[in-house]
Amino acid sequence: QALDSNYTLLYDISSNLLGTINLLEAACGAEVKRIVFASSGGTVYGIPRTLPISESHSTNPTCSYGIVKLAIEKYFALYKQLRGLDYVALRIANPYGERQRPEAAQGAVAVFLAKALRGEPIEIWGDGGVVRDYLYVGDVVRALLAAADYVGTESLLNIGSGYGIYKTQHPLRHGRSAGSPVPALPWAQTGEDAEPLPAGGGGRRLR
């Protein structure tokens, strides 16, 4: 989604931003007490100034997807101020796990595994120096459920594993898991791929 959003600006805004405003209006009309929003753990920050990235890090998205995610967070804050609708926005790292589609453009773990099992070369964007925080989907679900009952004062929380992995580590690991070495073909680096994700959640825990 992040890779394509700069080429589909109107669609991204109308489907995601305006769709969320309609959701907020409906939630207020139904007297919903709280919404847990799945934001983005990397695209809202843009190019990192410090690592690991905390929730107080500056937000300078480099793609429409990140801009829209950040705008949605701001509208949640506005609706809380004006209408009393509570919210928690989780800036989630790269989730992976069951039922992730290997044919999709996103989700390196599923894509790499599928290619490794088929004995196909794995394409790495950039020089392989990009670090990503990969988070199991079961842990994402637990974070979402915990956020529904969260009683702290923070409205924005990073959700990650706390461990960064270089993309070049994936082909090596998945190739061995599949039983045969799989070559990795480097691609030219793009602006969308140059953003490491936050490794960790700024030391806060959902309780």
PDB file of C-alpha atoms in Angstrom:
ATOM      1  CA  GLN A   1       0.000   0.000   0.000  1.00  0.00           C
ATOM      2  CA  ALA A   2       2.724   2.482   0.922  1.00  0.00           C
ATOM      3  CA  LEU A   3       4.555   1.863  -2.347  1.00  0.00           C
ATOM      4  CA  ASP A   4       1.490   2.512  -4.503  1.00  0.00           C
ATOM      5  CA  SER A   5      -0.118   5.365  -2.556  1.00  0.00           C
ATOM      6  CA  ASN A   6       1.934   8.137  -4.183  1.00  0.00           C
ATOM      7  CA  TYR A   7       0.477   7.136  -7.554  1.00  0.00           C
ATOM      8  CA  THR A   8      -3.128   6.893  -6.323  1.00  0.00           C
ATOM      9  CA  LEU A   9      -3.442  10.002  -4.178  1.00  0.00           C
ATOM     10  CA  LEU A  10      -7.147  10.683  -4.699  1.00  0.00           C
ATOM     11  CA  TYR A  11      -8.072   7.057  -4.106  1.00  0.00           C
ATOM     12  CA  ASP A  12      -5.922   6.893  -0.980  1.00  0.00           C
ATOM     13  CA  ILE A  13      -7.505  10.029   0.466  1.00  0.00           C
ATOM     14  CA  SER A  14     -11.096   9.177  -0.448  1.00  0.00           C
ATOM     15  CA  SER A  15     -11.003   5.555   0.642  1.00  0.00           C
ATOM     16  CA  ASN A  16      -8.899   5.852   3.787  1.00  0.00           C
ATOM     17  CA  LEU A  17      -9.191   9.400   5.126  1.00  0.00           C
ATOM     18  CA  LEU A  18     -12.778  10.214   4.165  1.00  0.00           C
ATOM     19  CA  GLY A  19     -13.827   6.671   5.006  1.00  0.00           C
ATOM     20  CA  THR A  20     -12.412   7.125   8.507  1.00  0.00           C
ATOM     21  CA  ILE A  21     -14.287  10.412   8.977  1.00  0.00           C
ATOM     22  CA  ASN A  22     -17.521   8.593   8.118  1.00  0.00           C
ATOM     23  CA  LEU A  23     -16.590   5.911  10.645  1.00  0.00           C
ATOM     24  CA  LEU A  24     -15.950   8.529  13.339  1.00  0.00           C
ATOM     25  CA  GLU A  25     -19.311  10.169  12.686  1.00  0.00           C
ATOM     26  CA  ALA A  26     -21.069   6.809  12.883  1.00  0.00           C
ATOM     27  CA  ALA A  27     -19.197   5.931  16.084  1.00  0.00           C
ATOM     28  CA  CYS A  28     -20.277   9.177  17.728  1.00  0.00           C
ATOM     29  CA  GLY A  29     -23.861   8.590  16.641  1.00  0.00           C
ATOM     30  CA  ALA A  30     -23.787   5.099  18.149  1.00  0.00           C
ATOM     31  CA  GLU A  31     -22.179   6.406  21.362  1.00  0.00           C
ATOM     32  CA  VAL A  32     -19.065   4.263  20.939  1.00  0.00           C
ATOM     33  CA  LYS A  33     -16.703   4.847  23.869  1.00  0.00           C
ATOM     34  CA  ARG A  34     -13.340   4.022  22.285  1.00  0.00           C
ATOM     35  CA  ILE A  35     -11.805   3.110  18.947  1.00  0.00           C
ATOM     36  CA  VAL A  36      -8.487   1.286  18.595  1.00  0.00           C
ATOM     37  CA  PHE A  37      -6.837   2.410  15.379  1.00  0.00           C
ATOM     38  CA  ALA A  38      -4.177   0.389  13.551  1.00  0.00           C
ATOM     39  CA  SER A  39      -1.745   3.049  12.363  1.00  0.00           C
ATOM     40  CA  SER A  40       1.644   2.556  10.703  1.00  0.00           C
ATOM     41  CA  GLY A  41       4.811   1.884  12.664  1.00  0.00           C
ATOM     42  CA  GLY A  42       7.147   3.294  10.042  1.00  0.00           C
ATOM     43  CA  THR A  43       5.553   5.412   7.348  1.00  0.00           C
ATOM     44  CA  VAL A  44       4.228   8.094   9.731  1.00  0.00           C
ATOM     45  CA  TYR A  45       7.781   8.866  10.895  1.00  0.00           C
ATOM     46  CA  GLY A  46       9.556   9.078   7.551  1.00  0.00           C
ATOM     47  CA  ILE A  47      13.355   9.047   7.538  1.00  0.00           C
ATOM     48  CA  PRO A  48      14.447   8.400  11.143  1.00  0.00           C
ATOM     49  CA  ARG A  49      16.609  10.909  12.982  1.00  0.00           C
ATOM     50  CA  THR A  50      17.303   8.548  15.895  1.00  0.00           C
ATOM     51  CA  LEU A  51      17.041   4.801  16.488  1.00  0.00           C
ATOM     52  CA  PRO A  52      15.122   3.155  17.929  1.00  0.00           C
ATOM     53  CA  ILE A  53      12.188   5.411  17.066  1.00  0.00           C
ATOM     54  CA  SER A  54      10.070   6.529  20.006  1.00  0.00           C
ATOM     55  CA  GLU A  55       6.543   7.918  19.885  1.00  0.00           C
ATOM     56  CA  SER A  56       7.970  11.429  20.362  1.00  0.00           C
ATOM     57  CA  HIS A  57      10.028  11.168  17.156  1.00  0.00           C
ATOM     58  CA  SER A  58       9.184  13.762  14.505  1.00  0.00           C
ATOM     59  CA  THR A  59       6.617  12.741  11.894  1.00  0.00           C
ATOM     60  CA  ASN A  60       7.571  13.543   8.299  1.00  0.00           C
ATOM     61  CA  PRO A  61       5.996  10.901   6.044  1.00  0.00           C
ATOM     62  CA  THR A  62       7.466  10.417   2.566  1.00  0.00           C
ATOM     63  CA  CYS A  63       4.431   8.704   1.028  1.00  0.00           C
ATOM     64  CA  SER A  64       0.713   9.405   0.836  1.00  0.00           C
ATOM     65  CA  TYR A  65      -0.052   6.270   2.864  1.00  0.00           C
ATOM     66  CA  GLY A  66       1.923   7.643   5.815  1.00  0.00           C
ATOM     67  CA  ILE A  67       0.476  11.137   5.430  1.00  0.00           C
ATOM     68  CA  VAL A  68      -3.067   9.761   5.484  1.00  0.00           C
ATOM     69  CA  LYS A  69      -2.328   7.537   8.499  1.00  0.00           C
ATOM     70  CA  LEU A  70      -0.955  10.576  10.350  1.00  0.00           C
ATOM     71  CA  ALA A  71      -3.942  12.711   9.324  1.00  0.00           C
ATOM     72  CA  ILE A  72      -6.295  10.026  10.635  1.00  0.00           C
ATOM     73  CA  GLU A  73      -4.492  10.096  13.986  1.00  0.00           C
ATOM     74  CA  LYS A  74      -5.000  13.871  14.086  1.00  0.00           C
ATOM     75  CA  TYR A  75      -8.718  13.503  13.354  1.00  0.00           C
ATOM     76  CA  PHE A  76      -9.025  10.964  16.153  1.00  0.00           C
ATOM     77  CA  ALA A  77      -7.495  13.555  18.485  1.00  0.00           C
ATOM     78  CA  LEU A  78      -9.897  16.203  17.161  1.00  0.00           C
ATOM     79  CA  TYR A  79     -12.950  13.996  17.674  1.00  0.00           C
ATOM     80  CA  LYS A  80     -11.783  13.237  21.199  1.00  0.00           C
ATOM     81  CA  GLN A  81     -11.519  16.957  21.894  1.00  0.00           C
ATOM     82  CA  LEU A  82     -14.800  17.959  20.246  1.00  0.00           C
ATOM     83  CA  ARG A  83     -17.009  14.903  20.718  1.00  0.00           C
ATOM     84  CA  GLY A  84     -15.436  12.979  23.592  1.00  0.00           C
ATOM     85  CA  LEU A  85     -14.682   9.879  21.495  1.00  0.00           C
ATOM     86  CA  ASP A  86     -11.748   8.104  23.127  1.00  0.00           C
ATOM     87  CA  TYR A  87      -9.114   6.365  21.007  1.00  0.00           C
ATOM     88  CA  VAL A  88      -5.790   4.566  21.077  1.00  0.00           C
ATOM     89  CA  ALA A  89      -3.656   4.563  17.937  1.00  0.00           C
ATOM     90  CA  LEU A  90      -1.179   1.708  17.640  1.00  0.00           C
ATOM     91  CA  ARG A  91       1.749   2.359  15.317  1.00  0.00           C
ATOM     92  CA  ILE A  92       2.321  -1.250  14.334  1.00  0.00           C
ATOM     93  CA  ALA A  93       5.562  -2.600  12.887  1.00  0.00           C
ATOM     94  CA  ASN A  94       5.653  -5.197  10.057  1.00  0.00           C
ATOM     95  CA  PRO A  95       3.203  -7.962  10.949  1.00  0.00           C
ATOM     96  CA  TYR A  96       3.603 -11.482   9.621  1.00  0.00           C
ATOM     97  CA  GLY A  97       1.883 -14.801  10.208  1.00  0.00           C
ATOM     98  CA  GLU A  98      -0.898 -17.092   9.166  1.00  0.00           C
ATOM     99  CA  ARG A  99      -3.053 -16.209   6.152  1.00  0.00           C
ATOM    100  CA  GLN A 100      -0.667 -13.525   4.911  1.00  0.00           C
ATOM    101  CA  ARG A 101      -0.881 -13.496   1.114  1.00  0.00           C
ATOM    102  CA  PRO A 102       2.460 -14.274  -0.558  1.00  0.00           C
ATOM    103  CA  GLU A 103       1.264 -12.808  -3.860  1.00  0.00           C
ATOM    104  CA  ALA A 104       0.715  -9.378  -2.298  1.00  0.00           C
ATOM    105  CA  ALA A 105       3.159  -6.515  -2.798  1.00  0.00           C
ATOM    106  CA  GLN A 106       3.788  -6.205   0.931  1.00  0.00           C
ATOM    107  CA  GLY A 107       4.766  -8.666   3.628  1.00  0.00           C
ATOM    108  CA  ALA A 108       8.397  -9.651   3.119  1.00  0.00           C
ATOM    109  CA  VAL A 109       8.245 -12.740   5.338  1.00  0.00           C
ATOM    110  CA  ALA A 110       5.403 -14.382   3.399  1.00  0.00           C
ATOM    111  CA  VAL A 111       6.776 -13.308   0.003  1.00  0.00           C
ATOM    112  CA  PHE A 112      10.301 -14.533   0.752  1.00  0.00           C
ATOM    113  CA  LEU A 113       9.087 -17.855   2.152  1.00  0.00           C
ATOM    114  CA  ALA A 114       6.905 -18.504  -0.884  1.00  0.00           C
ATOM    115  CA  LYS A 115       9.774 -17.746  -3.252  1.00  0.00           C
ATOM    116  CA  ALA A 116      12.164 -19.909  -1.242  1.00  0.00           C
ATOM    117  CA  LEU A 117       9.772 -22.865  -1.337  1.00  0.00           C
ATOM    118  CA  ARG A 118       9.451 -22.475  -5.105  1.00  0.00           C
ATOM    119  CA  GLY A 119      13.219 -22.129  -5.523  1.00  0.00           C
ATOM    120  CA  GLU A 120      12.880 -18.658  -7.016  1.00  0.00           C
ATOM    121  CA  PRO A 121      15.342 -15.759  -6.553  1.00  0.00           C
ATOM    122  CA  ILE A 122      14.423 -13.278  -3.828  1.00  0.00           C
ATOM    123  CA  GLU A 123      14.498  -9.619  -4.857  1.00  0.00           C
ATOM    124  CA  ILE A 124      15.924  -7.236  -2.257  1.00  0.00           C
ATOM    125  CA  TRP A 125      15.180  -3.527  -2.636  1.00  0.00           C
ATOM    126  CA  GLY A 126      18.176  -1.298  -2.007  1.00  0.00           C
ATOM    127  CA  ASP A 127      21.517  -2.574  -0.738  1.00  0.00           C
ATOM    128  CA  GLY A 128      20.034  -4.801   1.946  1.00  0.00           C
ATOM    129  CA  GLY A 129      21.013  -2.365   4.704  1.00  0.00           C
ATOM    130  CA  VAL A 130      17.400  -1.486   5.566  1.00  0.00           C
ATOM    131  CA  VAL A 131      16.350  -2.780   8.993  1.00  0.00           C
ATOM    132  CA  ARG A 132      12.785  -3.836   9.729  1.00  0.00           C
ATOM    133  CA  ASP A 133      10.991  -4.785  12.934  1.00  0.00           C
ATOM    134  CA  TYR A 134       8.849  -7.868  12.207  1.00  0.00           C
ATOM    135  CA  LEU A 135       5.999  -8.667  14.558  1.00  0.00           C
ATOM    136  CA  TYR A 136       3.983 -11.894  14.738  1.00  0.00           C
ATOM    137  CA  VAL A 137       0.295 -11.330  14.012  1.00  0.00           C
ATOM    138  CA  GLY A 138      -0.720 -13.058  17.245  1.00  0.00           C
ATOM    139  CA  ASP A 139       1.199 -10.416  19.174  1.00  0.00           C
ATOM    140  CA  VAL A 140      -0.550  -7.718  17.134  1.00  0.00           C
ATOM    141  CA  VAL A 141      -3.921  -9.172  18.131  1.00  0.00           C
ATOM    142  CA  ARG A 142      -2.908  -9.204  21.783  1.00  0.00           C
ATOM    143  CA  ALA A 143      -1.856  -5.554  21.527  1.00  0.00           C
ATOM    144  CA  LEU A 144      -5.172  -4.586  19.942  1.00  0.00           C
ATOM    145  CA  LEU A 145      -7.142  -6.359  22.661  1.00  0.00           C
ATOM    146  CA  ALA A 146      -4.999  -4.819  25.390  1.00  0.00           C
ATOM    147  CA  ALA A 147      -5.475  -1.356  23.887  1.00  0.00           C
ATOM    148  CA  ALA A 148      -9.242  -1.729  24.172  1.00  0.00           C
ATOM    149  CA  ASP A 149      -8.893  -1.844  27.987  1.00  0.00           C
ATOM    150  CA  TYR A 150      -5.840   0.404  28.271  1.00  0.00           C
ATOM    151  CA  VAL A 151      -6.115   2.825  31.203  1.00  0.00           C
ATOM    152  CA  GLY A 152      -2.925   4.847  30.703  1.00  0.00           C
ATOM    153  CA  THR A 153      -2.585   8.409  29.487  1.00  0.00           C
ATOM    154  CA  GLU A 154      -0.937   7.760  26.105  1.00  0.00           C
ATOM    155  CA  SER A 155      -2.992   7.839  22.919  1.00  0.00           C
ATOM    156  CA  LEU A 156      -0.148   6.884  20.541  1.00  0.00           C
ATOM    157  CA  LEU A 157       1.841   3.701  21.082  1.00  0.00           C
ATOM    158  CA  ASN A 158       4.508   1.964  19.001  1.00  0.00           C
ATOM    159  CA  ILE A 159       3.932  -1.767  18.736  1.00  0.00           C
ATOM    160  CA  GLY A 160       6.956  -3.828  17.695  1.00  0.00           C
ATOM    161  CA  SER A 161       9.087  -6.819  18.600  1.00  0.00           C
ATOM    162  CA  GLY A 162      11.976  -4.643  19.713  1.00  0.00           C
ATOM    163  CA  TYR A 163      14.414  -6.398  17.375  1.00  0.00           C
ATOM    164  CA  GLY A 164      15.583  -5.113  13.999  1.00  0.00           C
ATOM    165  CA  ILE A 165      16.364  -7.531  11.161  1.00  0.00           C
ATOM    166  CA  TYR A 166      18.285  -6.705   7.998  1.00  0.00           C
ATOM    167  CA  LYS A 167      16.417  -7.643   4.844  1.00  0.00           C
ATOM    168  CA  THR A 168      19.451  -9.570   3.620  1.00  0.00           C
ATOM    169  CA  GLN A 169      19.016 -11.921   6.563  1.00  0.00           C
ATOM    170  CA  HIS A 170      15.675 -13.122   5.191  1.00  0.00           C
ATOM    171  CA  PRO A 171      16.874 -14.907   2.047  1.00  0.00           C
ATOM    172  CA  LEU A 172      19.605 -16.669   4.008  1.00  0.00           C
ATOM    173  CA  ARG A 173      17.213 -17.893   6.683  1.00  0.00           C
ATOM    174  CA  HIS A 174      14.344 -18.799   4.383  1.00  0.00           C
ATOM    175  CA  GLY A 175      16.629 -20.486   1.899  1.00  0.00           C
ATOM    176  CA  ARG A 176      17.937 -22.784   4.610  1.00  0.00           C
ATOM    177  CA  SER A 177      14.397 -23.396   5.915  1.00  0.00           C
ATOM    178  CA  ALA A 178      13.252 -24.440   2.450  1.00  0.00           C
ATOM    179  CA  GLY A 179      16.135 -26.885   2.123  1.00  0.00           C
ATOM    180  CA  SER A 180      18.128 -25.156  -0.605  1.00  0.00           C
ATOM    181  CA  PRO A 181      20.060 -21.894  -1.010  1.00  0.00           C
ATOM    182  CA  VAL A 182      18.124 -19.129  -2.747  1.00  0.00           C
ATOM    183  CA  PRO A 183      19.938 -16.272  -4.528  1.00  0.00           C
ATOM    184  CA  ALA A 184      19.035 -12.703  -3.563  1.00  0.00           C
ATOM    185  CA  LEU A 185      18.868 -10.173  -6.387  1.00  0.00           C
ATOM    186  CA  PRO A 186      19.421  -6.533  -5.314  1.00  0.00           C
ATOM    187  CA  TRP A 187      17.088  -3.840  -6.645  1.00  0.00           C
ATOM    188  CA  ALA A 188      17.666  -0.107  -6.836  1.00  0.00           C
ATOM    189  CA  GLN A 189      16.794   1.618  -3.584  1.00  0.00           C
ATOM    190  CA  THR A 190      13.576   3.621  -3.471  1.00  0.00           C
ATOM    191  CA  GLY A 191      12.485   6.403  -1.172  1.00  0.00           C
ATOM    192  CA  GLU A 192       9.648   4.304   0.198  1.00  0.00           C
ATOM    193  CA  ASP A 193      12.050   1.531   1.181  1.00  0.00           C
ATOM    194  CA  ALA A 194      14.559   3.742   2.954  1.00  0.00           C
ATOM    195  CA  GLU A 195      12.645   3.963   6.232  1.00  0.00           C
ATOM    196  CA  PRO A 196      13.560   1.652   9.114  1.00  0.00           C
ATOM    197  CA  LEU A 197      10.626   0.843  11.364  1.00  0.00           C
ATOM    198  CA  PRO A 198      10.529   1.517  15.087  1.00  0.00           C
ATOM    199  CA  ALA A 199      12.161  -1.284  17.067  1.00  0.00           C
ATOM    200  CA  GLY A 200      10.109  -1.292  20.220  1.00  0.00           C
ATOM    201  CA  GLY A 201       7.447   0.839  21.789  1.00  0.00           C
ATOM    202  CA  GLY A 202       9.332   3.566  23.602  1.00  0.00           C
ATOM    203  CA  GLY A 203       9.514   1.498  26.783  1.00  0.00           C
ATOM    204  CA  ARG A 204       5.771   1.631  27.443  1.00  0.00           C
ATOM    205  CA  ARG A 205       3.637  -1.447  27.992  1.00  0.00           C
ATOM    206  CA  LEU A 206      -0.075  -1.976  27.512  1.00  0.00           C
ATOM    207  CA  ARG A 207      -1.555  -3.219  30.761  1.00  0.00           C
TER     208      ARG A 207
END
